[in-house]
XYZ file of C-alpha atoms in Angstrom:
725
model
C 152.883 37.428 -38.633
C 155.011 34.822 -40.394
C 154.549 31.099 -40.487
C 157.081 28.322 -40.064
C 154.669 26.066 -41.904
C 151.231 26.284 -43.412
C 149.749 25.242 -40.112
C 151.762 27.413 -37.768
C 151.801 31.165 -38.461
C 154.490 33.071 -36.614
C 155.993 36.526 -36.461
C 159.788 36.790 -36.443
C 161.112 37.985 -33.102
C 163.566 40.319 -34.824
C 160.643 42.143 -36.492
C 158.305 42.018 -33.518
C 160.506 43.560 -30.822
C 160.683 47.094 -32.286
C 156.976 46.872 -33.190
C 156.084 45.943 -29.600
C 158.011 48.937 -28.307
C 156.117 51.225 -30.680
C 152.809 49.814 -29.448
C 153.727 50.482 -25.839
C 154.825 54.032 -26.587
C 151.604 54.696 -28.500
C 149.371 53.499 -25.647
C 151.321 55.526 -23.079
C 151.147 58.696 -25.196
C 147.418 58.276 -25.807
C 146.860 57.697 -22.103
C 148.710 60.926 -21.303
C 146.619 62.792 -23.881
C 143.433 61.490 -22.264
C 144.768 62.564 -18.866
C 145.359 66.038 -20.266
C 141.770 66.158 -21.561
C 140.471 65.033 -18.167
C 142.514 67.758 -16.417
C 141.366 70.447 -18.834
C 138.901 73.072 -17.500
C 135.260 72.099 -17.741
C 134.559 75.026 -20.025
C 137.105 73.683 -22.473
C 135.770 70.141 -22.260
C 132.100 70.939 -22.914
C 132.598 73.432 -25.726
C 130.357 72.410 -28.647
C 132.880 73.636 -31.182
C 135.230 70.700 -30.728
C 133.320 68.099 -32.655
C 130.882 69.462 -35.241
C 128.750 67.155 -37.369
C 131.092 67.464 -40.366
C 134.133 66.394 -38.345
C 132.121 63.576 -36.792
C 131.133 62.383 -40.258
C 134.748 62.497 -41.435
C 135.928 60.449 -38.440
C 133.202 57.876 -38.857
C 133.647 57.571 -42.620
C 137.357 57.008 -42.058
C 136.591 54.376 -39.403
C 134.055 52.711 -41.714
C 136.586 52.654 -44.554
C 139.217 51.046 -42.348
C 136.719 48.467 -41.066
C 135.708 47.574 -44.637
C 139.399 47.214 -45.533
C 139.833 44.804 -42.622
C 137.065 42.651 -44.086
C 138.294 42.968 -47.682
C 141.845 42.004 -46.822
C 140.902 38.971 -44.724
C 138.250 37.786 -47.184
C 140.193 38.155 -50.426
C 143.501 36.944 -49.004
C 141.930 33.651 -47.976
C 144.311 30.733 -48.375
C 144.732 27.276 -46.852
C 146.584 27.543 -43.581
C 145.244 31.008 -42.751
C 144.152 31.335 -39.088
C 140.376 31.115 -38.859
C 140.354 33.995 -36.353
C 141.361 36.341 -39.173
C 138.210 35.449 -41.093
C 136.157 35.876 -37.916
C 137.723 39.302 -37.360
C 137.056 40.287 -40.978
C 133.360 39.305 -40.937
C 132.872 41.029 -37.573
C 134.431 44.239 -38.903
C 132.145 44.157 -41.931
C 129.238 44.151 -39.466
C 130.929 46.914 -37.453
C 131.373 49.010 -40.617
C 127.670 48.666 -41.498
C 126.612 49.526 -37.937
C 128.950 52.543 -37.875
C 127.414 53.599 -41.186
C 123.931 53.449 -39.645
C 125.298 55.384 -36.661
C 126.690 58.237 -38.778
C 123.546 58.409 -40.931
C 121.396 58.606 -37.779
C 123.530 61.308 -36.129
C 121.868 64.573 -35.131
C 122.065 67.036 -37.993
C 122.151 64.356 -40.701
C 119.314 63.963 -43.247
C 116.516 61.498 -42.619
C 117.757 57.901 -42.678
C 114.460 55.997 -43.102
C 113.332 57.603 -39.831
C 114.236 60.888 -38.214
C 117.786 61.190 -36.904
C 118.272 61.557 -33.159
C 120.992 61.087 -30.518
C 119.366 57.918 -29.183
C 118.992 56.401 -32.637
C 122.665 57.036 -33.359
C 123.721 55.768 -29.905
C 121.773 52.522 -30.354
C 123.709 51.626 -33.512
C 126.888 52.863 -31.819
C 126.462 50.656 -28.747
C 125.862 47.521 -30.801
C 128.961 48.320 -32.868
C 131.090 48.814 -29.741
C 129.707 45.662 -28.085
C 130.486 43.709 -31.260
C 134.037 45.154 -31.356
C 134.706 44.236 -27.721
C 133.108 40.807 -28.053
C 135.108 39.997 -31.184
C 138.401 40.971 -29.533
C 137.506 38.863 -26.492
C 136.548 35.885 -28.660
C 139.769 35.866 -30.693
C 141.813 36.360 -27.499
C 140.504 33.128 -25.981
C 139.958 31.169 -29.191
C 142.750 29.023 -30.641
C 144.501 30.485 -33.651
C 144.240 27.243 -35.544
C 144.634 27.196 -39.317
C 141.685 27.642 -41.584
C 140.660 24.333 -43.151
C 138.681 23.651 -46.262
C 135.721 22.705 -44.072
C 135.615 26.101 -42.339
C 132.233 27.689 -43.261
C 133.333 30.988 -44.824
C 130.062 31.855 -46.504
C 127.881 30.874 -43.518
C 130.056 33.065 -41.308
C 129.578 36.009 -43.671
C 125.840 35.391 -43.991
C 125.484 35.223 -40.207
C 127.206 38.595 -39.902
C 124.950 40.175 -42.529
C 121.792 38.683 -41.002
C 122.771 40.050 -37.588
C 123.271 43.521 -39.087
C 119.923 43.311 -40.881
C 118.157 42.453 -37.607
C 119.839 45.385 -35.832
C 118.876 47.700 -38.696
C 115.228 46.633 -38.498
C 115.105 47.036 -34.726
C 116.935 50.339 -34.812
C 114.904 51.877 -37.604
C 111.416 50.512 -37.051
C 111.228 49.460 -33.408
C 112.922 52.210 -31.401
C 110.796 51.458 -28.354
C 112.507 48.110 -27.747
C 115.780 49.917 -26.986
C 116.538 51.173 -23.479
C 116.985 54.935 -23.167
C 120.579 55.973 -23.582
C 120.423 59.760 -23.844
C 118.216 62.443 -22.278
C 118.234 65.859 -23.868
C 119.639 68.419 -21.463
C 120.838 65.749 -19.025
C 123.198 63.667 -21.179
C 123.860 59.965 -20.945
C 121.558 57.661 -19.030
C 122.828 55.205 -16.405
C 122.184 52.355 -18.867
C 124.376 53.979 -21.509
C 127.165 54.573 -19.011
C 126.805 51.047 -17.610
C 127.041 49.607 -21.123
C 130.193 51.609 -21.805
C 131.717 50.288 -18.576
C 130.621 46.777 -19.499
C 132.345 47.204 -22.855
C 135.438 48.433 -21.000
C 135.267 45.315 -18.818
C 135.072 43.012 -21.825
C 137.988 44.840 -23.438
C 139.953 44.574 -20.200
C 139.449 40.797 -20.112
C 140.553 40.598 -23.750
C 143.595 42.726 -22.881
C 144.563 40.338 -20.083
C 144.298 37.403 -22.496
C 146.393 39.204 -25.083
C 148.940 40.094 -22.385
C 149.266 36.471 -21.362
C 149.784 35.488 -25.004
C 152.232 38.324 -25.737
C 155.179 35.932 -26.166
C 153.248 33.582 -28.407
C 154.428 33.216 -31.975
C 150.981 32.139 -33.150
C 149.780 35.714 -33.797
C 150.557 39.358 -33.035
C 149.096 39.375 -29.522
C 150.954 42.572 -28.587
C 149.396 44.459 -31.479
C 145.912 43.292 -30.533
C 146.663 44.165 -26.903
C 147.475 47.719 -27.973
C 144.251 47.886 -30.025
C 142.202 46.683 -27.038
C 143.849 49.204 -24.671
C 143.237 52.072 -27.103
C 139.602 50.945 -27.384
C 139.391 51.102 -23.573
C 140.694 54.674 -23.670
C 138.078 55.417 -26.325
C 135.297 53.945 -24.173
C 136.429 55.985 -21.161
C 135.832 59.086 -23.243
C 132.328 57.917 -24.146
C 131.420 57.462 -20.470
C 132.303 61.038 -19.640
C 130.760 63.311 -22.290
C 127.554 65.308 -21.759
C 127.322 66.691 -25.262
C 128.015 64.782 -28.460
C 130.001 67.733 -29.783
C 132.417 68.184 -26.882
C 136.131 67.327 -26.482
C 135.576 63.895 -24.897
C 133.501 62.823 -27.899
C 136.188 63.990 -30.331
C 138.928 62.209 -28.383
C 136.914 58.990 -28.164
C 136.228 58.943 -31.892
C 139.872 59.589 -32.748
C 140.956 56.768 -30.440
C 138.417 54.467 -32.043
C 139.837 55.261 -35.484
C 143.350 54.554 -34.171
C 142.327 51.177 -32.776
C 140.689 50.280 -36.115
C 143.855 51.312 -37.979
C 145.983 49.203 -35.679
C 143.739 46.171 -36.235
C 143.873 46.796 -39.988
C 147.655 46.932 -39.858
C 147.763 43.599 -38.012
C 145.377 42.022 -40.512
C 147.233 43.461 -43.504
C 150.607 42.307 -42.225
C 149.276 38.838 -41.486
C 147.251 38.390 -44.667
C 149.191 40.334 -47.284
C 152.615 41.647 -46.334
C 154.008 38.636 -44.530
C 152.805 36.113 -47.135
C 154.432 38.362 -49.728
C 157.632 38.482 -47.669
C 157.500 34.712 -47.263
C 157.033 34.398 -50.997
C 160.029 36.672 -51.547
C 162.084 34.534 -49.162
C 160.897 31.358 -50.890
C 161.801 32.832 -54.276
C 165.217 33.841 -52.944
C 165.690 30.359 -51.458
C 164.615 28.757 -54.719
C 166.976 30.978 -56.695
C 169.777 30.097 -54.271
C 168.915 26.407 -54.618
C 168.876 26.730 -58.402
C 172.239 28.485 -58.187
C 173.583 25.651 -56.038
C 172.239 23.121 -58.524
C 173.853 25.083 -61.345
C 177.151 25.142 -59.472
C 176.907 21.402 -58.797
C 175.941 20.736 -62.427
C 178.397 23.025 -64.179
C 181.281 23.606 -61.757
C 183.917 21.357 -60.280
C 183.557 21.003 -56.500
C 187.305 20.737 -55.865
C 188.649 23.697 -57.845
C 185.536 25.801 -58.436
C 186.323 25.787 -62.164
C 183.750 25.002 -64.863
C 183.336 21.280 -65.396
C 183.051 19.230 -68.558
C 179.335 19.972 -69.036
C 179.870 23.739 -69.011
C 182.957 23.417 -71.227
C 180.972 21.486 -73.821
C 178.201 24.091 -73.714
C 180.618 26.992 -74.215
C 182.512 25.085 -76.895
C 179.236 24.559 -78.742
C 178.486 28.292 -78.484
C 181.953 29.085 -79.820
C 181.471 26.651 -82.711
C 178.134 28.244 -83.599
C 179.647 31.736 -83.449
C 182.577 30.572 -85.592
C 180.411 29.870 -88.633
C 181.129 32.418 -91.312
C 184.278 33.491 -89.474
C 187.830 32.891 -90.642
C 189.178 32.461 -87.111
C 189.335 28.884 -85.760
C 188.089 27.740 -82.359
C 191.025 26.629 -80.216
C 190.664 23.954 -77.536
C 193.581 22.924 -75.321
C 193.736 19.759 -73.226
C 196.171 19.765 -70.279
C 197.460 16.860 -68.221
C 199.660 17.395 -65.156
C 202.973 15.595 -65.586
C 203.947 13.050 -62.927
C 200.949 13.980 -60.781
C 200.782 10.434 -59.422
C 204.147 10.997 -57.766
C 202.697 13.918 -55.812
C 199.724 11.839 -54.700
C 201.895 8.901 -53.708
C 204.505 10.958 -51.868
C 202.426 13.725 -50.251
C 199.003 12.076 -50.091
C 195.759 12.727 -51.925
C 194.827 15.740 -49.782
C 197.955 17.630 -50.829
C 197.461 16.370 -54.369
C 194.085 18.108 -54.291
C 195.821 21.236 -52.980
C 198.114 21.170 -56.003
C 195.162 20.812 -58.390
C 193.449 23.782 -56.753
C 196.629 25.842 -57.015
C 197.058 24.957 -60.697
C 193.432 25.861 -61.418
C 193.758 29.172 -59.601
C 196.952 30.084 -61.433
C 195.384 29.280 -64.790
C 192.253 31.272 -63.965
C 194.219 34.306 -62.810
C 196.902 34.167 -65.498
C 194.731 33.653 -68.570
C 192.322 36.283 -69.943
C 189.058 36.558 -68.033
C 187.142 35.635 -71.194
C 188.863 32.242 -71.433
C 187.076 29.193 -70.036
C 189.386 27.211 -67.758
C 187.823 23.830 -67.010
C 188.776 20.898 -64.840
C 188.145 17.894 -67.038
C 188.698 15.357 -64.263
C 191.522 13.891 -62.214
C 194.692 15.801 -63.063
C 193.372 17.008 -66.424
C 192.275 20.516 -67.398
C 190.980 22.141 -70.562
C 191.177 25.727 -71.789
C 188.861 27.355 -74.331
C 190.088 30.823 -75.365
C 187.121 32.940 -76.427
C 187.126 35.531 -79.141
C 189.013 35.386 -82.422
C 192.516 33.900 -82.279
C 194.786 34.662 -85.208
C 196.620 31.756 -86.791
C 199.942 33.362 -85.897
C 198.961 33.623 -82.226
C 197.644 30.079 -81.724
C 201.033 28.700 -80.727
C 201.405 31.430 -78.109
C 198.460 30.111 -76.072
C 199.983 26.761 -74.959
C 203.349 28.407 -74.432
C 201.685 30.992 -72.175
C 200.223 28.153 -70.101
C 203.608 26.445 -69.781
C 205.143 29.733 -68.645
C 202.347 30.279 -66.101
C 202.994 26.920 -64.472
C 206.785 27.101 -64.568
C 207.155 28.624 -61.092
C 207.022 26.106 -58.190
C 203.869 25.687 -56.097
C 203.987 25.861 -52.313
C 202.205 22.737 -51.071
C 202.406 21.388 -47.501
C 205.388 23.604 -46.801
C 207.301 22.248 -49.805
C 208.124 23.824 -53.148
C 206.592 21.510 -55.759
C 207.675 21.967 -59.364
C 205.299 20.577 -61.918
C 204.496 20.925 -65.578
C 201.769 20.001 -68.014
C 201.591 18.316 -71.376
C 199.219 20.111 -73.733
C 197.277 18.960 -76.754
C 195.779 21.522 -79.122
C 192.827 20.942 -81.449
C 191.418 23.489 -83.888
C 187.889 23.683 -85.249
C 186.630 23.121 -87.846
C 189.719 21.294 -89.140
C 190.026 18.916 -86.164
C 186.331 18.541 -85.420
C 183.007 20.345 -85.605
C 181.442 18.973 -82.410
C 182.567 19.649 -78.814
C 183.099 15.960 -77.989
C 185.133 15.349 -81.143
C 187.254 18.448 -80.608
C 187.913 17.516 -76.990
C 188.799 13.932 -77.881
C 191.299 15.055 -80.502
C 192.867 17.599 -78.142
C 193.323 14.783 -75.625
C 194.951 12.650 -78.298
C 197.407 15.454 -79.047
C 198.144 15.729 -75.318
C 199.267 12.095 -75.196
C 201.555 12.795 -78.111
C 203.057 15.688 -76.145
C 203.692 13.354 -73.205
C 205.483 10.911 -75.454
C 207.638 13.771 -76.727
C 209.072 14.300 -73.260
C 206.370 16.167 -71.309
C 206.317 19.891 -70.500
C 205.526 20.574 -74.129
C 202.570 20.800 -76.493
C 201.474 19.283 -79.780
C 198.868 20.091 -82.414
C 196.451 17.344 -83.297
C 196.899 15.440 -86.544
C 194.798 12.645 -87.986
C 197.739 10.235 -87.793
C 197.631 10.452 -84.009
C 194.404 8.485 -83.784
C 196.143 5.393 -85.089
C 198.921 5.801 -82.525
C 196.415 6.273 -79.704
C 194.494 3.203 -80.794
C 197.698 1.170 -80.804
C 198.641 2.541 -77.400
C 195.270 1.583 -75.921
C 195.589 -1.903 -77.356
C 199.081 -2.132 -75.895
C 197.846 -1.140 -72.431
C 194.995 -3.646 -72.543
C 197.368 -6.371 -73.654
C 199.847 -5.399 -70.944
C 197.197 -5.736 -68.247
C 196.437 -9.226 -69.523
C 200.139 -10.036 -69.772
C 200.625 -9.291 -66.073
C 197.609 -11.394 -65.108
C 198.409 -14.262 -67.490
C 202.160 -14.408 -66.722
C 203.315 -13.513 -70.226
C 206.202 -11.481 -68.787
C 209.579 -13.117 -68.196
C 212.926 -11.985 -66.845
C 216.230 -12.163 -68.671
C 219.492 -11.522 -66.878
C 222.641 -9.754 -68.062
C 225.761 -10.613 -66.105
C 227.957 -7.875 -64.663
C 231.735 -8.276 -64.350
C 234.761 -6.882 -62.616
C 236.778 -5.474 -65.532
C 240.164 -6.227 -64.038
C 239.650 -9.880 -63.088
C 236.617 -10.866 -65.186
C 234.882 -12.089 -62.038
C 231.063 -12.129 -62.103
C 229.795 -9.574 -59.572
C 226.081 -9.614 -60.352
C 223.246 -9.962 -62.813
C 220.785 -7.269 -63.914
C 217.168 -8.407 -64.235
C 215.574 -7.188 -67.494
C 211.874 -7.732 -68.153
C 210.782 -9.195 -71.488
C 207.299 -9.513 -72.990
C 206.566 -12.234 -75.482
C 203.165 -11.297 -76.956
C 201.086 -14.274 -78.186
C 200.515 -12.697 -81.632
C 202.935 -9.772 -81.902
C 205.983 -11.618 -80.662
C 208.693 -9.916 -78.631
C 207.700 -6.332 -77.722
C 210.437 -3.810 -77.057
C 210.742 -2.732 -73.401
C 210.967 0.877 -74.594
C 207.354 0.583 -75.720
C 205.659 -1.171 -72.857
C 207.733 0.206 -69.941
C 206.803 3.781 -70.879
C 203.133 2.826 -71.242
C 203.235 1.019 -67.896
C 204.696 4.080 -66.150
C 202.096 6.437 -67.623
C 199.188 4.124 -66.760
C 200.390 3.115 -63.287
C 200.771 -0.538 -64.284
C 204.468 -0.222 -63.497
C 203.698 -0.681 -59.777
C 202.231 -4.221 -59.951
C 204.700 -5.083 -62.721
C 207.626 -3.790 -60.657
C 206.456 -5.706 -57.590
C 206.379 -8.890 -59.662
C 209.899 -8.237 -61.022
C 211.306 -7.737 -57.503
C 209.677 -10.946 -56.265
C 210.867 -12.988 -59.266
C 214.413 -11.622 -59.153
C 214.759 -12.357 -55.425
C 213.386 -15.864 -55.896
C 215.765 -16.544 -58.808
C 218.815 -15.219 -56.933
C 217.958 -17.476 -53.994
C 217.669 -20.486 -56.329
C 221.103 -19.764 -57.832
C 222.600 -19.548 -54.379
C 220.952 -22.789 -53.338
C 222.412 -24.537 -56.399
C 225.912 -23.258 -55.571
C 226.086 -20.683 -58.375
C 228.133 -17.705 -57.162
C 226.336 -14.571 -58.332
C 226.827 -12.098 -55.459
C 223.853 -9.873 -56.195
C 220.929 -9.346 -58.536
C 220.102 -5.830 -59.769
C 216.545 -4.636 -60.343
C 215.524 -1.366 -62.024
C 213.117 0.885 -60.101
C 210.943 3.357 -61.993
C 210.250 6.824 -60.536
C 206.641 5.767 -59.940
C 207.747 2.815 -57.810
C 210.255 4.913 -55.886
C 207.511 7.291 -54.789
C 204.955 4.590 -54.017
C 204.149 4.121 -50.340
C 204.305 0.302 -50.478
C 207.811 0.008 -51.964
C 209.699 -0.817 -48.761
C 207.136 -3.355 -47.616
C 207.153 -5.102 -51.011
C 210.971 -5.359 -51.069
C 211.260 -6.663 -47.529
C 208.499 -9.205 -48.103
C 210.154 -10.425 -51.327
C 213.509 -10.890 -49.560
C 211.823 -12.689 -46.685
C 209.795 -15.006 -48.930
C 212.869 -15.933 -50.988
C 215.189 -16.262 -47.997
C 217.639 -13.882 -49.685
C 219.914 -11.558 -47.665
C 219.338 -7.856 -48.301
C 222.962 -7.392 -49.427
C 222.258 -9.669 -52.400
C 219.734 -7.204 -53.849
C 220.716 -4.049 -55.716
C 218.189 -1.407 -56.730
C 218.995 0.683 -59.797
C 217.496 4.180 -59.688
C 217.286 6.630 -62.570
C 219.027 9.928 -62.002
C 215.887 11.894 -62.910
C 213.806 10.127 -60.255
C 216.253 11.196 -57.547
C 215.857 14.929 -58.151
C 212.046 14.928 -57.808
C 210.768 15.454 -54.259
C 214.292 15.070 -52.893
C 213.489 14.927 -49.167
C 210.985 12.099 -49.497
C 213.282 10.199 -51.862
C 216.248 10.642 -49.536
C 214.261 9.293 -46.583
C 213.237 6.214 -48.593
C 216.802 5.532 -49.758
C 218.235 5.876 -46.256
C 215.670 3.376 -44.975
C 216.475 0.864 -47.746
C 220.205 1.330 -47.266
C 219.927 0.752 -43.520
C 218.247 -2.573 -44.299
C 221.381 -3.664 -46.188
C 220.201 -3.232 -49.779
C 222.715 -2.003 -52.385
C 221.789 1.155 -54.315
C 223.064 2.390 -57.659
C 222.280 5.308 -59.959
C 221.397 4.032 -63.430
C 222.130 5.943 -66.673
C 224.283 8.411 -64.758
C 225.153 11.568 -66.683
C 221.767 11.975 -68.382
C 220.204 13.896 -65.487
C 221.090 17.036 -63.597
C 222.392 15.806 -60.271
C 224.747 18.168 -58.481
C 227.839 16.989 -56.649
C 226.445 18.394 -53.391
C 223.261 16.370 -53.813
C 225.153 13.186 -54.696
C 227.057 13.453 -51.439
C 223.776 13.160 -49.544
C 222.587 10.022 -51.369
C 223.393 6.661 -49.722
C 224.298 4.993 -53.044
C 227.075 2.479 -53.736
C 227.531 2.580 -57.496
C 227.303 4.982 -60.441
C 226.311 3.284 -63.697
C 227.697 5.223 -66.667
C 225.064 5.538 -69.384
C 225.807 3.465 -72.488
C 225.466 6.491 -74.771
C 228.640 7.926 -73.230
C 230.428 4.564 -73.203
C 229.776 3.920 -76.894
C 231.004 7.393 -77.793
C 234.312 7.069 -75.989
C 236.348 5.945 -78.980
C 234.585 8.107 -81.584
C 234.174 11.463 -79.821
C 236.561 13.355 -77.586
C 233.754 14.822 -75.483
C 232.374 11.320 -74.805
C 235.733 10.180 -73.519
C 236.024 13.301 -71.337
C 232.547 12.781 -69.849
C 233.277 9.174 -68.915
C 236.601 10.140 -67.376
C 234.926 12.922 -65.360
C 232.240 10.553 -64.058
C 234.854 8.001 -62.957
C 236.862 10.677 -61.157
C 233.707 12.040 -59.487
C 232.746 8.558 -58.290
C 236.246 7.971 -56.950
C 236.109 11.265 -55.011
C 232.782 10.192 -53.489
C 234.021 6.691 -52.662
C 231.644 5.032 -55.130
C 232.099 2.197 -57.596
C 231.527 2.795 -61.303
C 229.901 0.378 -63.714
C 229.989 1.043 -67.443
C 226.978 -0.047 -69.501
C 226.966 -0.972 -73.172
C 230.533 -2.298 -73.554
C 230.597 -3.754 -77.057
C 234.292 -3.948 -77.977
C 237.593 -4.755 -76.318
C 239.128 -1.319 -76.934
C 236.355 0.307 -74.936
C 236.777 -2.221 -72.128
C 240.538 -1.636 -72.013
C 240.133 2.145 -71.935
C 237.557 1.979 -69.156
C 239.898 -0.177 -67.120
C 242.718 2.292 -67.732
C 240.559 5.202 -66.527
C 239.773 3.350 -63.303
C 236.272 1.982 -63.966
C 235.851 -1.113 -61.817
C 232.780 -2.841 -63.262
C 231.100 -3.314 -66.618
C 228.389 -5.012 -68.616
C 227.537 -5.220 -72.282
C 227.311 -7.471 -75.323
C 231.090 -7.931 -75.355
C 230.936 -9.548 -71.933
C 227.512 -11.245 -71.891
C 224.153 -10.738 -73.546
C 220.840 -10.831 -71.615
C 219.627 -14.437 -71.441
C 216.860 -16.392 -69.679
C 217.531 -17.489 -66.108
C 217.868 -21.114 -67.188
C 220.863 -20.251 -69.383
C 222.770 -18.366 -66.685
C 224.393 -21.417 -64.954
C 225.873 -22.721 -68.195
C 226.914 -19.246 -69.315
C 228.575 -18.482 -65.992
C 230.399 -21.802 -66.059
C 231.663 -21.256 -69.586
C 232.874 -17.739 -68.835
C 234.682 -18.880 -65.714
C 236.221 -21.774 -67.540
């Protein structure tokens, strides 16, 4: 019997069903055996050789042993929550064992047991034992199987059982005359003896009915007790029919009695010992599973299933301890996924998580099984190769990782190409504690990002100063956005043939309160890496639209204003809404705004980018490709883009007069644009020879220091007037 709680013992149905079937089969078989005995010839039944005194003693001693075991198990397995009926059954069976002992010692042929042995003396002890057995089964069949409480009188119950046995012993040994006659020599059993056996059968039958009605109860093994009661009935039927204590009926009855005792012992043992042990085993297994879950939650990342930072630090510490006295360094690599924010912004966070899982799985499968691959957090991973790594092989580890991640990932039905920037720190040179080693590897990773991404760098002490400066720059940039320290300068754009002003490019400037003017190359890159480029870019679009509208309102003819879009902005979900709102707030027509897109941003996630550009173009906004020639756009892809202008990168323009290949590149770009029906605008025009050559090659537009330098918006009206004049 098993228990759902300490107050409700139950037996699992899956275990009970086959056991119930076995009980039924046993009772049926024993009934058929008794039928066979009843049908046997009388001469066979009454033969005195069936049940000699020695065999009787063996049967009774076995029954006594089993009865004592029933008591021992129920008494010594006492625990809170145990059904009180088990203790009642145990104390009763201790009494039954002592009465059966008196019965066997009083049996004909046994030595003197205080007084002379005789059939009636043995039967008297026997009858009391059988009455007690039947009465106990009846009592526990009608009594509630409530849990044993601390107030349950265990010792008084045991003392009551022993006192009852002592009284029976005294009456049986010293006052035989108070007992009714149960056996007459030569005639057999008396009517009283037979009536008592039938009365016992009746009590057992009532108990059987109660057990039958409770057979589906989960409170206790009612079916097992039902089988024990039915077997006891079969035993009693034998004891109503014998004429000689040594005949076949007597043997059969004793064997059935032993079987019923064994069945009761099995029920008690299962309930008191085996099932608590099984429950304990289940509880231990559950606790181990819970501890395993806690370990997984504590030391493993829930998204990727990889070890987390806590486990990485533990294994790094073990590696550092093992390293002592060894010439081989401990290698720790810090990985950051390049441009991961673009994936999140374009595909959504769910598919971003899919990409992180795929990266983790590829690292785990591609690196040696002994290496610890950890998800540090966000889009960052760490790798701790275990075992000695030779100095010559250290550089191979980050390169292996780059090669593993070179193939595209299939995410949401799209092929996503990604890369990682890797920082490498070596112990003990770069740190002797896990946190220090990890921090320095992260510092080296940022240096790898600055070097162009998809690469790796070893840590050096000089990097800490750079990282500190970078953090200060980011903090200052956040304040600059909030405190309006950023301003826009504008560089006019011209038609090379006529000198007519065709537009103005908005260029952000940052005048730091203490550091002065900070180069855009420094803070734009930091803004893109930190995500600050989105709020900064939104502000630039709003300011440029507002300024263009003011120029128009004052009568200044500047047809359009150009604003640079970073790749992060282009992939951000709010871009279109921000642009449309800025145009609406300023009252500026969409055709007066030009968005300049870097060539590299157009070849990442091409389908999503193309959809965004088509939507912006349909709204009337002008589109141009900035720094054209520095990326890897194909002619076929350019044909699909709804752009209006190609801006030739200034590095090619400045090299036109000094290098033949520079001149050839510019000429090729102009011819390509003409074939696609696009305008060309040359950046970085600094001398008249370059301007004349561009015009000769067919370049329509230009900007540069020769034509006009970037100036504040307040200077533009005067500058435009002077240039026109």
